[in-house]
mmCIF file of C-alpha atoms in Angstrom:
data_model
loop_
_atom_site.group_PDB
_atom_site.id
_atom_site.type_symbol
_atom_site.label_atom_id
_atom_site.label_comp_id
_atom_site.label_asym_id
_atom_site.label_seq_id
_atom_site.Cartn_x
_atom_site.Cartn_y
_atom_site.Cartn_z
ATOM 1 C CA MET A 1 82.274 -227.647 56.587
ATOM 2 C CA GLU A 2 84.448 -224.890 58.001
ATOM 3 C CA ILE A 3 83.435 -222.002 60.233
ATOM 4 C CA TRP A 4 85.465 -218.805 60.520
ATOM 5 C CA ILE A 5 85.077 -217.460 64.038
ATOM 6 C CA ASN A 6 86.254 -214.957 66.575
ATOM 7 C CA PRO A 7 85.813 -216.757 69.935
ATOM 8 C CA ALA A 8 84.950 -213.437 71.594
ATOM 9 C CA CYS A 9 81.910 -213.027 69.301
ATOM 10 C CA SER A 10 78.535 -214.099 70.720
ATOM 11 C CA LYS A 11 77.163 -214.817 67.213
ATOM 12 C CA CYS A 12 80.109 -217.170 66.598
ATOM 13 C CA ARG A 13 79.560 -218.959 69.891
ATOM 14 C CA SER A 14 75.848 -219.340 69.106
ATOM 15 C CA ALA A 15 76.633 -220.781 65.679
ATOM 16 C CA ILE A 16 79.075 -223.290 67.204
ATOM 17 C CA GLN A 17 76.479 -224.305 69.806
ATOM 18 C CA LEU A 18 73.907 -224.937 67.077
ATOM 19 C CA LEU A 19 76.373 -226.910 64.937
ATOM 20 C CA ASP A 20 77.259 -229.008 67.991
ATOM 21 C CA ALA A 21 73.595 -229.528 68.912
ATOM 22 C CA GLU A 22 72.948 -230.798 65.393
ATOM 23 C CA GLY A 23 75.935 -233.146 65.575
ATOM 24 C CA SER A 24 77.630 -231.489 62.621
ATOM 25 C CA SER A 25 81.187 -232.201 61.579
ATOM 26 C CA TYR A 26 83.134 -229.005 61.022
ATOM 27 C CA THR A 27 86.523 -227.364 61.293
ATOM 28 C CA VAL A 28 86.993 -224.166 63.294
ATOM 29 C CA ARG A 29 89.167 -221.438 61.841
ATOM 30 C CA ARG A 30 90.032 -218.626 64.212
ATOM 31 C CA TYR A 31 90.510 -216.157 61.409
ATOM 32 C CA LEU A 32 92.122 -213.483 63.586
ATOM 33 C CA GLU A 33 94.974 -215.901 64.315
ATOM 34 C CA ASP A 34 94.911 -217.908 61.061
ATOM 35 C CA VAL A 35 94.361 -214.915 58.782
ATOM 36 C CA PRO A 36 92.887 -215.756 55.383
ATOM 37 C CA SER A 37 94.879 -214.740 52.339
ATOM 38 C CA GLU A 38 93.445 -212.466 49.682
ATOM 39 C CA ASP A 39 92.846 -215.539 47.498
ATOM 40 C CA GLU A 40 90.994 -217.293 50.320
ATOM 41 C CA ILE A 41 88.836 -214.210 50.860
ATOM 42 C CA ARG A 42 88.049 -214.082 47.139
ATOM 43 C CA ALA A 43 87.122 -217.781 47.195
ATOM 44 C CA VAL A 44 84.785 -217.295 50.163
ATOM 45 C CA LEU A 45 83.218 -214.259 48.512
ATOM 46 C CA GLU A 46 82.576 -216.377 45.421
ATOM 47 C CA ARG A 47 80.962 -219.056 47.579
ATOM 48 C CA LEU A 48 78.887 -216.432 49.381
ATOM 49 C CA GLY A 49 77.879 -214.689 46.163
ATOM 50 C CA LEU A 50 78.807 -211.377 47.803
ATOM 51 C CA GLU A 51 81.196 -208.483 47.306
ATOM 52 C CA PRO A 52 83.916 -207.636 49.859
ATOM 53 C CA TRP A 53 82.061 -204.550 51.092
ATOM 54 C CA ASP A 54 79.074 -206.818 51.882
ATOM 55 C CA ILE A 55 81.103 -208.704 54.523
ATOM 56 C CA THR A 56 83.018 -205.707 55.906
ATOM 57 C CA ARG A 57 82.377 -204.541 59.447
ATOM 58 C CA THR A 58 82.402 -200.823 58.679
ATOM 59 C CA GLN A 59 81.807 -199.756 62.289
ATOM 60 C CA GLU A 60 85.129 -201.189 63.511
ATOM 61 C CA ALA A 61 87.854 -198.721 64.516
ATOM 62 C CA ASP A 62 90.122 -200.012 61.712
ATOM 63 C CA ALA A 63 87.385 -199.357 59.158
ATOM 64 C CA LYS A 64 86.916 -195.816 60.383
ATOM 65 C CA GLU A 65 90.674 -195.233 60.373
ATOM 66 C CA LEU A 66 90.874 -196.467 56.773
ATOM 67 C CA GLY A 67 87.837 -194.398 55.762
ATOM 68 C CA LEU A 68 86.098 -197.459 54.302
ATOM 69 C CA LYS A 69 82.672 -195.841 54.255
ATOM 70 C CA GLU A 70 83.969 -193.479 51.566
ATOM 71 C CA TRP A 71 85.577 -196.191 49.416
ATOM 72 C CA PRO A 72 83.828 -196.846 46.109
ATOM 73 C CA ARG A 73 81.745 -200.002 46.041
ATOM 74 C CA GLU A 74 82.450 -201.021 42.484
ATOM 75 C CA ALA A 75 84.293 -203.751 40.608
ATOM 76 C CA ALA A 76 87.360 -201.562 40.067
ATOM 77 C CA SER A 77 87.780 -201.228 43.862
ATOM 78 C CA ARG A 78 87.195 -204.887 44.683
ATOM 79 C CA ASP A 79 90.911 -205.755 45.063
ATOM 80 C CA ARG A 80 91.440 -202.796 47.394
ATOM 81 C CA TRP A 81 88.617 -204.020 49.643
ATOM 82 C CA VAL A 82 89.922 -207.613 49.625
ATOM 83 C CA ALA A 83 93.417 -206.381 50.518
ATOM 84 C CA ALA A 84 91.968 -204.388 53.440
ATOM 85 C CA LEU A 85 90.142 -207.472 54.744
ATOM 86 C CA ALA A 86 93.319 -209.564 54.525
ATOM 87 C CA ALA A 87 95.379 -206.866 56.259
ATOM 88 C CA HIS A 88 92.713 -206.192 58.916
ATOM 89 C CA PRO A 89 90.839 -209.464 59.521
ATOM 90 C CA LYS A 90 88.815 -207.881 62.344
ATOM 91 C CA LEU A 91 86.869 -206.235 59.531
ATOM 92 C CA ILE A 92 85.526 -209.563 58.229
ATOM 93 C CA GLN A 93 81.910 -210.233 59.175
ATOM 94 C CA ARG A 94 81.519 -213.365 61.241
ATOM 95 C CA PRO A 95 80.865 -216.213 61.485
ATOM 96 C CA ILE A 96 81.284 -217.439 57.935
ATOM 97 C CA ILE A 97 80.320 -221.059 57.340
ATOM 98 C CA THR A 98 81.400 -222.882 54.200
ATOM 99 C CA ALA A 99 78.797 -225.501 53.337
ATOM 100 C CA GLU A 100 79.312 -228.971 51.927
ATOM 101 C CA ASP A 101 77.813 -228.030 48.548
ATOM 102 C CA GLY A 102 80.487 -225.419 47.819
ATOM 103 C CA THR A 103 78.455 -222.416 48.967
ATOM 104 C CA ALA A 104 78.829 -220.375 52.149
ATOM 105 C CA VAL A 105 76.725 -218.257 54.493
ATOM 106 C CA VAL A 106 77.317 -215.514 56.995
ATOM 107 C CA GLY A 107 75.888 -217.318 60.018
ATOM 108 C CA ARG A 108 74.750 -214.419 62.153
ATOM 109 C CA THR A 109 71.276 -215.899 62.683
ATOM 110 C CA GLU A 110 70.027 -219.358 63.598
ATOM 111 C CA GLU A 111 68.238 -219.475 60.232
ATOM 112 C CA ALA A 112 71.485 -218.838 58.337
ATOM 113 C CA VAL A 113 73.315 -221.562 60.256
ATOM 114 C CA ARG A 114 70.468 -224.002 59.616
ATOM 115 C CA ASP A 115 70.613 -223.019 55.940
ATOM 116 C CA ALA A 116 74.295 -224.005 55.830
ATOM 117 C CA LEU A 117 73.466 -227.305 57.534
ATOM 118 C CA SER A 118 70.838 -228.116 54.925
ATOM 119 C CA ARG A 119 73.220 -227.723 51.998
#
């Protein structure tokens, strides 16, 4: 299991606390320092069953500067979104937990983290 975190994020810290309380074995990836490649983002999206715009923090300053809210949310624009997430990792929703069964969840709630633990 791997968890992508920003240590400054309270949701990330809560997810880590829950994983620790459950005695889970996991690897921490500080994705702002160890930035995922476009291929890694695509792989996580596949595991999540989501599109890049589904995990984009559109309220961030970078998102507003890029005008992401106006970008088309369609298959033809998928690579553009993935490239933006790789170039601006602050835009990636967090925490993302990759589960043992090959799936992943966005662990913003206790229920989502527990879901990842049960897989």
